[in-house]
Short mmCIF file of C-alpha atoms in Angstrom, two decimals:
data_model
loop_
_atom_site.label_atom_id
_atom_site.label_comp_id
_atom_site.label_asym_id
_atom_site.label_seq_id
_atom_site.Cartn_x
_atom_site.Cartn_y
_atom_site.Cartn_z
CA MET A 1 101.75 123.00 126.88
CA SER A 2 102.15 119.34 127.45
CA LYS A 3 105.42 117.56 126.42
CA GLU A 4 103.58 115.42 123.91
CA LYS A 5 102.04 118.51 122.22
CA SER A 6 105.26 120.25 122.22
CA ILE A 7 107.08 117.42 120.59
CA LYS A 8 104.25 117.07 117.86
CA ILE A 9 104.62 120.77 117.15
CA LEU A 10 108.38 120.27 116.74
CA ALA A 11 107.87 117.43 114.56
CA ALA A 12 105.41 119.33 112.35
CA THR A 13 107.10 122.67 112.07
CA PRO A 14 108.31 123.52 108.64
CA GLU A 15 112.06 124.19 108.41
CA GLY A 16 112.88 127.81 107.75
CA GLN A 17 114.98 130.87 108.55
CA GLN A 18 115.11 129.99 112.31
CA PHE A 19 114.21 126.36 112.59
CA ASP A 20 115.84 123.06 111.39
CA ARG A 21 115.32 119.48 112.17
CA LYS A 22 117.98 116.75 112.15
CA SER A 23 118.38 113.06 112.52
CA PHE A 24 120.18 111.88 115.61
CA LEU A 25 122.55 110.27 113.01
CA ILE A 26 124.03 113.53 111.76
CA ASP A 27 127.70 113.75 112.17
CA ALA A 28 129.08 116.63 114.45
CA LYS A 29 131.07 118.02 111.63
CA ASN A 30 127.93 118.39 109.49
CA LEU A 31 125.81 119.91 112.42
CA ALA A 32 128.59 122.66 112.78
CA PRO A 33 127.66 124.41 109.53
CA ILE A 34 123.96 124.63 110.71
CA VAL A 35 124.95 126.02 114.05
CA VAL A 36 127.26 128.61 112.41
CA ALA A 37 124.71 129.70 109.77
CA PHE A 38 122.05 130.24 112.66
CA ALA A 39 124.64 132.24 114.75
CA ASN A 40 125.67 134.39 111.75
CA ALA A 41 122.13 135.20 110.79
CA ASP A 42 119.19 135.66 112.93
CA GLY A 43 119.65 132.75 115.43
CA GLY A 44 117.18 129.86 115.61
CA ASP A 45 116.46 126.33 117.00
CA VAL A 46 117.90 123.05 115.79
CA VAL A 47 115.87 119.95 116.99
CA ILE A 48 117.85 116.74 116.87
CA GLY A 49 116.08 113.35 117.11
CA VAL A 50 113.31 113.97 114.58
CA GLU A 51 113.59 112.55 111.05
CA ASP A 52 112.58 114.49 107.87
CA ASP A 53 109.40 112.53 107.70
CA GLY A 54 108.61 113.64 111.21
CA ARG A 55 109.27 110.38 112.76
CA ILE A 56 110.68 110.82 116.33
CA THR A 57 113.80 108.67 116.67
CA GLY A 58 115.15 110.47 119.82
CA VAL A 59 118.79 110.79 121.10
CA ASN A 60 119.11 108.04 123.69
CA GLN A 61 120.60 105.48 121.46
CA ASN A 62 124.29 106.38 121.76
CA GLN A 63 125.51 108.63 124.62
CA LYS A 64 129.10 108.88 123.05
CA HIS A 65 127.54 110.42 119.85
CA LEU A 66 125.17 112.60 121.90
CA ASN A 67 128.14 114.00 123.61
CA GLU A 68 129.89 114.69 120.39
CA LEU A 69 126.84 116.60 119.16
CA LEU A 70 126.67 118.64 122.44
CA ARG A 71 130.21 119.73 121.90
CA VAL A 72 129.48 121.20 118.44
CA PRO A 73 128.60 124.75 119.49
CA PHE A 74 131.80 124.92 121.60
CA ASP A 75 134.36 122.82 120.03
CA TYR A 76 133.43 122.71 116.31
CA CYS A 77 132.57 126.42 115.98
CA ILE A 78 135.08 129.33 115.89
CA PRO A 79 134.66 131.29 118.05
CA SER A 80 132.39 129.08 120.08
CA VAL A 81 128.72 129.71 120.01
CA ASN A 82 126.87 130.30 123.24
CA ALA A 83 124.08 127.77 122.57
CA ASP A 84 121.31 126.97 124.99
CA VAL A 85 120.63 123.23 125.22
CA LYS A 86 117.51 121.34 126.71
CA PHE A 87 116.05 117.90 126.47
CA ILE A 88 112.30 117.14 126.00
CA ASP A 89 111.28 113.73 127.21
CA CYS A 90 108.98 111.80 124.83
CA ASN A 91 108.09 108.36 123.32
CA ASP A 92 109.78 107.67 120.20
CA PHE A 93 108.07 106.08 117.00
CA THR A 94 108.60 102.61 118.57
CA GLY A 95 106.70 103.79 121.73
CA ASN A 96 109.80 103.52 123.96
CA PRO A 97 110.67 106.33 126.24
CA ASN A 98 113.20 108.68 124.74
CA ARG A 99 114.40 112.28 124.47
CA VAL A 100 114.58 114.92 121.73
CA LEU A 101 117.46 117.55 121.88
CA VAL A 102 116.67 121.35 121.19
CA MET A 103 119.71 123.44 120.63
CA HIS A 104 118.77 127.04 120.77
CA ILE A 105 121.48 129.21 118.73
CA PRO A 106 121.27 132.90 119.57
CA GLN A 107 121.95 135.59 116.95
CA SER A 108 125.65 136.54 117.33
CA PRO A 109 127.54 139.83 116.75
CA ASP A 110 130.63 137.83 115.69
CA LEU A 111 131.23 135.99 112.52
CA HIS A 112 131.59 132.36 113.09
CA THR A 113 133.19 129.48 111.08
CA ASN A 114 133.37 125.78 111.35
CA GLN A 115 136.84 123.94 112.08
CA ALA A 116 137.58 124.12 108.31
CA ASP A 117 137.39 127.84 108.48
CA GLU A 118 134.16 127.99 106.33
CA ALA A 119 131.63 130.62 106.99
CA PHE A 120 127.87 129.87 106.62
CA TYR A 121 124.66 132.08 106.61
CA ARG A 122 121.08 131.00 106.99
CA VAL A 123 118.96 131.81 104.11
CA GLY A 124 115.34 130.38 104.25
CA ASP A 125 115.67 126.72 105.11
CA LYS A 126 119.12 126.37 103.86
CA SER A 127 122.61 126.81 105.52
CA LYS A 128 124.55 128.61 102.74
CA LYS A 129 128.28 128.59 102.37
CA LEU A 130 129.67 131.95 101.68
CA ASN A 131 132.47 132.68 99.33
CA PHE A 132 135.42 135.02 100.25
CA GLU A 133 133.50 138.23 99.02
CA GLN A 134 130.31 137.29 100.93
CA ARG A 135 132.24 136.53 103.95
CA MET A 136 134.09 139.87 103.93
CA GLN A 137 130.50 141.53 103.39
CA LEU A 138 129.28 139.71 106.47
CA PHE A 139 132.37 140.84 108.39
CA TYR A 140 131.61 144.37 107.54
CA ALA A 141 127.86 143.98 108.20
CA LYS A 142 128.72 142.83 111.78
CA GLY A 143 130.86 145.79 112.43
CA LYS A 144 133.99 143.70 113.17
CA ARG A 145 135.76 145.93 110.54
CA TYR A 146 134.56 148.82 108.59
CA PHE A 147 134.92 148.82 104.73
CA GLU A 148 134.91 152.55 104.60
CA ASP A 149 138.28 152.64 106.63
CA ALA A 150 139.95 150.23 104.11
CA PRO A 151 142.59 151.84 102.08
CA VAL A 152 141.79 152.26 98.29
CA PHE A 153 144.25 150.76 96.08
CA ASP A 154 146.25 153.29 93.95
CA ALA A 155 144.31 156.22 95.47
CA THR A 156 146.46 159.39 96.55
CA ILE A 157 145.76 162.67 98.08
CA ALA A 158 145.65 164.16 94.43
CA ASP A 159 142.33 162.15 94.03
CA ILE A 160 140.80 164.24 96.78
CA ASN A 161 138.92 167.68 96.13
CA LEU A 162 140.40 169.62 98.83
CA ASP A 163 137.71 172.22 98.11
CA LEU A 164 135.03 169.97 99.50
CA VAL A 165 137.15 169.08 102.45
CA GLN A 166 137.46 172.99 103.09
CA ALA A 167 133.77 173.26 102.85
CA TYR A 168 133.18 170.47 105.35
CA CYS A 169 135.73 171.90 107.73
CA LYS A 170 133.80 175.16 107.58
CA LYS A 171 130.59 173.43 108.14
CA ILE A 172 131.94 171.77 111.43
CA GLY A 173 133.96 174.55 112.54
CA TYR A 174 137.37 173.02 111.96
CA THR A 175 139.98 175.86 111.40
CA LYS A 176 143.18 174.06 110.32
CA LYS A 177 144.09 173.29 106.74
CA PRO A 178 142.05 170.53 104.84
CA GLU A 179 145.05 168.37 104.37
CA THR A 180 145.68 168.43 108.13
CA PHE A 181 141.97 167.53 108.79
CA LEU A 182 142.48 164.51 106.44
CA ARG A 183 145.62 163.26 108.00
CA THR A 184 144.42 163.66 111.65
CA ASN A 185 140.79 162.86 111.62
CA ARG A 186 138.72 159.69 111.30
CA ASN A 187 141.43 157.66 109.49
CA PHE A 188 140.76 159.37 106.15
CA ILE A 189 144.40 159.21 105.50
CA GLN A 190 146.74 156.62 107.24
CA LYS A 191 150.34 155.72 106.74
CA PHE A 192 151.32 152.13 106.15
CA ASP A 193 155.01 151.37 105.80
CA GLY A 194 155.67 155.07 105.34
CA THR A 195 153.06 155.32 102.46
CA GLU A 196 149.90 157.39 102.81
CA LYS A 197 146.89 155.34 102.06
CA ILE A 198 143.48 156.97 101.28
CA SER A 199 140.42 155.39 102.87
CA GLY A 200 137.16 154.47 101.08
CA ALA A 201 135.31 157.04 103.24
CA ALA A 202 137.65 159.87 102.07
CA ILE A 203 137.09 158.96 98.38
CA LEU A 204 133.47 158.60 98.54
CA LEU A 205 132.96 161.84 100.58
CA PHE A 206 135.65 164.07 99.05
CA GLY A 207 136.83 162.37 95.92
CA LYS A 208 137.18 164.22 92.60
CA ASP A 209 135.84 161.23 90.75
CA PRO A 210 134.68 158.67 93.38
CA GLN A 211 133.16 156.34 90.53
CA LYS A 212 136.88 155.94 89.19
CA PHE A 213 137.35 153.59 92.32
CA PHE A 214 133.82 152.62 93.12
CA PRO A 215 132.18 152.38 89.64
CA ARG A 216 128.84 151.20 91.08
CA ALA A 217 128.62 153.88 93.96
CA ARG A 218 125.63 155.33 92.08
CA ILE A 219 122.01 155.88 92.43
CA ARG A 220 119.97 154.74 89.61
CA ILE A 221 116.25 155.92 89.45
CA VAL A 222 113.86 154.29 87.16
CA ARG A 223 110.39 155.55 86.64
CA PHE A 224 107.78 153.15 85.29
CA GLU A 225 104.38 153.79 83.87
CA GLY A 226 101.68 151.93 85.92
CA ASP A 227 102.06 149.71 88.91
CA GLU A 228 104.30 147.04 87.87
CA GLU A 229 107.66 146.38 86.03
CA ARG A 230 107.21 144.92 82.59
CA PHE A 231 109.76 143.47 80.29
CA GLY A 232 110.53 143.08 76.54
CA ARG A 233 107.89 144.57 74.15
CA GLU A 234 105.79 145.66 77.11
CA MET A 235 108.76 147.53 78.77
CA ASN A 236 107.20 150.41 80.63
CA VAL A 237 110.30 152.38 81.58
CA VAL A 238 109.55 156.17 81.39
CA LYS A 239 112.77 157.46 82.83
CA ASP A 240 116.08 155.85 83.62
CA ILE A 241 118.68 158.12 85.23
CA GLU A 242 122.01 157.64 87.10
CA PHE A 243 123.31 159.93 89.56
CA LYS A 244 127.02 160.05 90.25
CA GLY A 245 129.72 162.09 92.18
CA THR A 246 130.47 162.34 95.80
CA LEU A 247 127.71 160.75 98.14
CA LEU A 248 126.53 164.18 99.06
CA GLU A 249 126.25 165.32 95.62
CA MET A 250 124.46 162.32 94.23
CA THR A 251 121.98 162.09 97.31
CA LYS A 252 121.02 165.74 96.88
CA SER A 253 120.68 165.38 93.10
CA SER A 254 118.57 162.17 93.38
CA LEU A 255 116.24 163.67 95.95
CA ASP A 256 115.68 166.77 93.92
CA PHE A 257 114.72 164.48 90.97
CA ILE A 258 112.50 162.19 93.00
CA ALA A 259 110.60 165.36 94.23
CA THR A 260 109.60 165.87 90.71
CA GLN A 261 108.17 162.33 90.48
CA ILE A 262 106.14 162.23 93.57
CA LYS A 263 102.53 162.73 92.89
CA GLU A 264 100.41 165.26 94.89
CA TYR A 265 96.47 165.00 95.56
CA THR A 266 94.56 168.15 95.68
CA PHE A 267 91.18 168.06 97.43
CA LEU A 268 88.51 170.79 97.89
CA GLY A 269 87.73 171.40 101.59
CA SER A 270 84.42 172.44 103.13
CA ASP A 271 85.53 176.00 103.24
CA ALA A 272 86.02 175.93 99.40
CA ASN A 273 89.86 176.06 100.00
CA PHE A 274 92.08 173.58 98.23
CA ARG A 275 94.29 171.19 100.39
CA THR A 276 97.21 169.34 98.91
CA THR A 277 98.75 166.21 100.26
CA PRO A 278 101.77 164.23 98.69
CA GLN A 279 101.64 160.53 97.67
CA TYR A 280 104.10 159.85 100.40
CA PRO A 281 105.37 162.12 103.24
CA LYS A 282 108.60 163.71 102.20
CA PHE A 283 110.51 162.59 105.31
CA CYS A 284 109.68 158.85 104.40
CA TRP A 285 111.06 158.89 100.89
CA THR A 286 113.97 160.96 101.95
CA GLU A 287 114.75 158.70 104.85
CA LEU A 288 114.79 155.69 102.43
CA ILE A 289 117.19 157.27 99.96
CA VAL A 290 119.57 158.55 102.65
CA ASN A 291 119.61 155.43 104.54
CA ALA A 292 120.41 153.52 101.43
CA VAL A 293 123.43 155.85 100.80
CA VAL A 294 124.66 155.74 104.48
CA HIS A 295 124.17 151.99 105.10
CA ARG A 296 124.78 150.29 101.80
CA ASP A 297 127.62 147.94 101.68
CA TYR A 298 130.23 149.47 99.43
CA SER A 299 132.26 146.36 99.40
CA ILE A 300 129.56 145.02 97.01
CA MET A 301 130.99 146.40 93.75
CA GLY A 302 128.53 144.90 91.23
CA THR A 303 125.29 146.83 91.56
CA ASP A 304 123.95 150.38 92.44
CA ILE A 305 121.45 151.71 94.60
CA ILE A 306 118.20 151.40 92.66
CA VAL A 307 115.11 153.36 93.17
CA LYS A 308 111.91 152.12 91.35
CA ILE A 309 109.07 154.63 91.17
CA PHE A 310 105.66 153.21 90.15
CA ASP A 311 102.27 154.86 90.10
CA ASN A 312 101.22 153.44 93.45
CA HIS A 313 104.53 152.48 95.15
CA LEU A 314 108.22 153.31 95.49
CA ILE A 315 110.94 150.76 96.05
CA VAL A 316 114.65 151.27 97.08
CA GLU A 317 116.97 148.44 96.73
CA SER A 318 120.31 148.78 98.56
CA PRO A 319 123.35 146.39 98.30
CA GLY A 320 123.97 144.54 101.53
CA ILE A 321 122.38 142.62 104.37
CA LEU A 322 120.97 144.34 107.62
CA PRO A 323 123.94 145.39 109.52
CA GLY A 324 124.90 144.48 113.07
CA MET A 325 121.98 143.03 115.17
CA VAL A 326 119.39 144.85 113.04
CA ARG A 327 116.78 142.55 111.70
CA LEU A 328 113.40 142.88 109.95
CA ASN A 329 111.59 142.33 113.30
CA ASN A 330 113.50 144.93 115.28
CA ILE A 331 114.43 147.50 112.38
CA ARG A 332 112.32 150.11 114.25
CA GLN A 333 114.12 149.85 117.49
CA ILE A 334 117.73 148.81 116.77
CA HIS A 335 120.22 151.09 115.20
CA PHE A 336 123.53 150.13 113.68
CA SER A 337 125.92 152.17 111.45
CA ARG A 338 127.62 150.05 108.79
CA ASN A 339 129.59 153.14 107.77
CA PRO A 340 129.76 155.40 110.78
CA LYS A 341 132.03 158.09 109.27
CA ILE A 342 129.62 158.35 106.26
CA ALA A 343 126.74 158.54 108.75
CA GLN A 344 128.38 161.28 110.69
CA PHE A 345 129.25 163.31 107.57
CA MET A 346 125.64 163.17 106.29
CA HIS A 347 124.28 163.99 109.79
CA ASP A 348 126.55 167.02 109.74
CA TYR A 349 125.12 168.03 106.31
CA GLU A 350 121.50 167.57 108.07
CA LEU A 351 120.52 164.63 105.77
CA VAL A 352 120.61 162.16 108.53
CA LYS A 353 118.30 163.94 110.91
CA GLU A 354 117.78 161.53 113.88
CA PHE A 355 120.37 158.93 114.64
CA GLY A 356 118.46 155.67 115.37
CA GLU A 357 114.94 157.20 115.07
CA GLY A 358 114.40 157.72 111.47
CA VAL A 359 112.94 154.43 110.53
CA ASP A 360 110.44 154.45 113.44
CA ARG A 361 109.44 157.97 112.50
CA MET A 362 108.87 156.93 109.02
CA PHE A 363 106.43 154.22 110.13
CA ARG A 364 104.59 156.79 112.14
CA GLU A 365 104.46 159.38 109.36
CA MET A 366 103.25 156.69 106.81
CA GLU A 367 100.39 155.78 109.27
CA ALA A 368 99.45 159.28 109.95
CA ALA A 369 99.30 159.84 106.26
CA GLY A 370 96.84 156.94 105.85
CA ASN A 371 99.34 154.88 104.07
CA PRO A 372 100.21 151.15 104.72
CA ALA A 373 103.47 150.65 106.86
CA PRO A 374 106.69 150.58 104.97
CA GLU A 375 107.71 147.06 103.93
CA TYR A 376 111.26 145.59 104.32
CA ARG A 377 112.42 142.47 102.58
CA GLN A 378 115.96 141.02 102.83
CA TYR A 379 117.26 139.09 99.83
CA ASP A 380 120.52 137.63 99.21
CA PHE A 381 122.70 140.60 100.13
CA MET A 382 120.23 143.02 99.02
CA LEU A 383 117.67 144.99 101.07
CA LYS A 384 114.40 146.12 99.64
CA ALA A 385 112.35 148.79 101.14
CA THR A 386 108.82 149.71 99.80
CA LEU A 387 106.44 152.53 100.33
CA ILE A 388 102.91 151.94 99.26
CA SER A 389 100.45 154.81 98.60
CA SER A 390 96.73 154.46 99.44
CA HIS A 391 95.84 157.82 97.70
CA SER A 392 94.87 156.16 94.49
CA GLU A 393 92.46 154.06 96.48
CA LYS A 394 91.08 157.13 97.95
CA SER A 395 90.70 158.80 94.64
CA ASN A 396 88.60 155.83 93.51
CA ASP A 397 86.50 155.77 96.59
CA ASN A 398 85.70 159.43 96.91
CA LYS A 399 86.33 161.22 93.62
CA GLU A 400 84.44 164.29 95.01
CA ASP A 401 87.40 165.00 97.28
CA TYR A 402 90.71 163.89 95.48
CA LYS A 403 92.41 164.76 92.15
CA GLY A 404 95.71 163.10 91.24
CA GLY A 405 98.14 165.55 89.75
CA GLN A 406 101.89 165.96 89.21
CA THR A 407 104.24 167.54 91.66
CA GLY A 408 103.93 171.24 91.66
CA GLY A 409 100.09 171.24 91.50
CA GLN A 410 99.87 171.79 87.81
CA THR A 411 96.42 171.48 86.39
CA GLY A 412 96.83 172.40 82.54
CA GLY A 413 96.93 169.80 79.91
CA GLN A 414 96.98 166.60 82.32
CA THR A 415 93.34 165.68 82.07
CA GLY A 416 93.75 162.55 79.88
CA GLY A 417 91.93 159.68 81.67
CA GLN A 418 90.35 161.82 84.43
CA THR A 419 86.86 161.51 85.44
CA ASN A 420 84.21 164.21 85.11
CA THR A 421 84.53 165.21 88.81
CA ASP A 422 88.30 165.36 88.43
CA ASN A 423 87.82 167.82 85.48
CA THR A 424 85.41 170.05 87.43
CA ILE A 425 88.07 170.35 89.99
CA VAL A 426 90.70 171.25 87.31
CA VAL A 427 88.39 174.06 86.16
CA LEU A 428 87.86 175.23 89.65
CA GLN A 429 91.62 175.24 90.46
CA ALA A 430 92.14 177.29 87.20
CA ILE A 431 89.46 179.76 88.37
CA VAL A 432 91.01 180.12 91.80
CA ASN A 433 94.41 180.77 90.29
CA ASP A 434 92.96 183.37 87.99
CA PRO A 435 89.41 184.99 88.82
CA TYR A 436 89.35 186.83 85.53
CA ILE A 437 90.00 183.84 83.24
CA THR A 438 87.45 183.42 80.41
CA ARG A 439 85.87 180.22 79.23
CA ILE A 440 88.05 180.21 76.11
CA LYS A 441 91.23 180.52 78.16
CA LEU A 442 90.04 177.80 80.47
CA SER A 443 89.53 175.47 77.58
CA GLU A 444 93.07 176.39 76.29
CA LEU A 445 94.60 175.87 79.70
CA THR A 446 92.89 172.62 80.85
CA GLY A 447 92.65 171.01 77.44
CA ILE A 448 88.82 170.59 77.94
CA ALA A 449 86.42 171.45 75.15
CA PRO A 450 84.68 174.89 75.65
CA SER A 451 81.30 173.17 75.82
CA ALA A 452 82.53 170.86 78.49
CA VAL A 453 83.98 173.61 80.35
CA GLN A 454 80.67 175.46 80.54
CA LYS A 455 79.04 172.15 81.92
CA HIS A 456 81.73 172.05 84.80
CA ILE A 457 81.12 175.91 85.48
CA ASN A 458 77.34 175.30 85.68
CA LYS A 459 78.01 172.35 88.07
CA LEU A 460 80.25 174.53 90.34
CA LYS A 461 77.54 177.31 90.28
CA LYS A 462 74.70 174.85 91.07
CA GLN A 463 76.84 173.59 94.11
CA GLY A 464 77.16 177.17 95.21
CA ILE A 465 80.99 177.10 95.00
CA ILE A 466 81.45 179.94 92.41
CA LYS A 467 79.46 182.90 91.02
CA ARG A 468 80.23 185.22 88.21
CA ASN A 469 80.35 189.00 88.82
CA GLY A 470 79.95 191.03 85.78
CA GLY A 471 79.71 189.87 82.17
CA ASP A 472 81.62 187.69 80.05
CA PHE A 473 84.09 190.49 79.39
CA GLY A 474 85.43 192.58 82.30
CA GLY A 475 83.73 190.49 84.92
CA HIS A 476 85.34 187.93 87.30
CA TRP A 477 84.76 184.77 89.32
CA GLU A 478 84.07 184.82 93.03
CA ILE A 479 84.62 181.72 95.25
CA LEU A 480 81.76 181.40 97.58
CA GLU A 481 81.87 180.17 101.14
CA LYS A 482 80.22 176.78 101.45
CA LYS A 483 77.51 176.64 104.13
#
């Protein structure tokens, strides 16, 4: 690419998450927050010598000021940012030879501040100044310190359920007393100035009442009717349930509940046998919930993990930004535990199945099931993950093959809004379940009028799927092999 074309691209590129443009007149102290914000977030490029309106003014006007700008990553950022600097020769807007400065800022594992000890984070096209709470959250996210190790104010060993500790010790083969385990392993209990301090991980994993100290360490599950969230008079919330307790307890309880909300689709194979497939592979929605529990930022006290279940998609919202060097573009390959002790615990209980491989497997299983890839979005200290089901589209495109039903494969009384073909399959499923069922019983079970039941039976007979052996009383149905 020619230098002229490169300059034109830099002048026209919109500012965003990883790109900013500044005039050469910018003060070094004002450039530092931008460099810090890029380093603390995803990295990026700062182009200096191009005005907001795209005019190329260059950087050759004042060598002393240029030297001051070049010092910014090293002398104005704490710790220093390892920036890569290059110049691109060009002609400025007056037609004179000049240069543009491109400063590449790499994503950093450290938390950086300016000389005034202010931390910034890149959000869209803005360099956002972080308050104290957000700064600590970023500190934990980068793994410079773990919030799960921080002592919980006013907590004592009396707040620990030793039976839960004993059960875990048995699980991992630890033979000493549970109190000994807590005091000698994983910094669950530490001494400061002769006083025992209980860690956040200990309370969250073994506490008698974890929500006493972490009120929003909960999982809230909201089931909506339809495909979108509505408010006011059109509010479409069907269920709104909160799960509390230890992390293990609320994870298991929430997974059990979600299993009752995931639809299953039953289709009739060419061999006249039914096949059932879930709306989403179980591993995928389990992985999202477990990841939210394991990797959420527990220093964010004001919100829960929220699971939103719609007819055609499922959303999991987890407090915290992506941890460590994990970003949206590398989430399948890069693994980082924000809470390594919690992660190990959940792994020991076989909820975290594959360290560092679960997200990639989730993508592969969604693809194998014919669903779109999982979607991740990072908002202001909130990660949102979405699973989308394509089964409803399949049901519309090929109603001879698919029937939407509730988990458990129930067929009775759930026919409202179904197509004629759907009801034919409902009738057939009932016959498969009970070959001796009568037309009256079929009507009672399925909620379909007796005359309509007979039409579906006639259709199944005509298609060579079933036949009747014997009379109406004492006879039975036979499922035929389709040729």
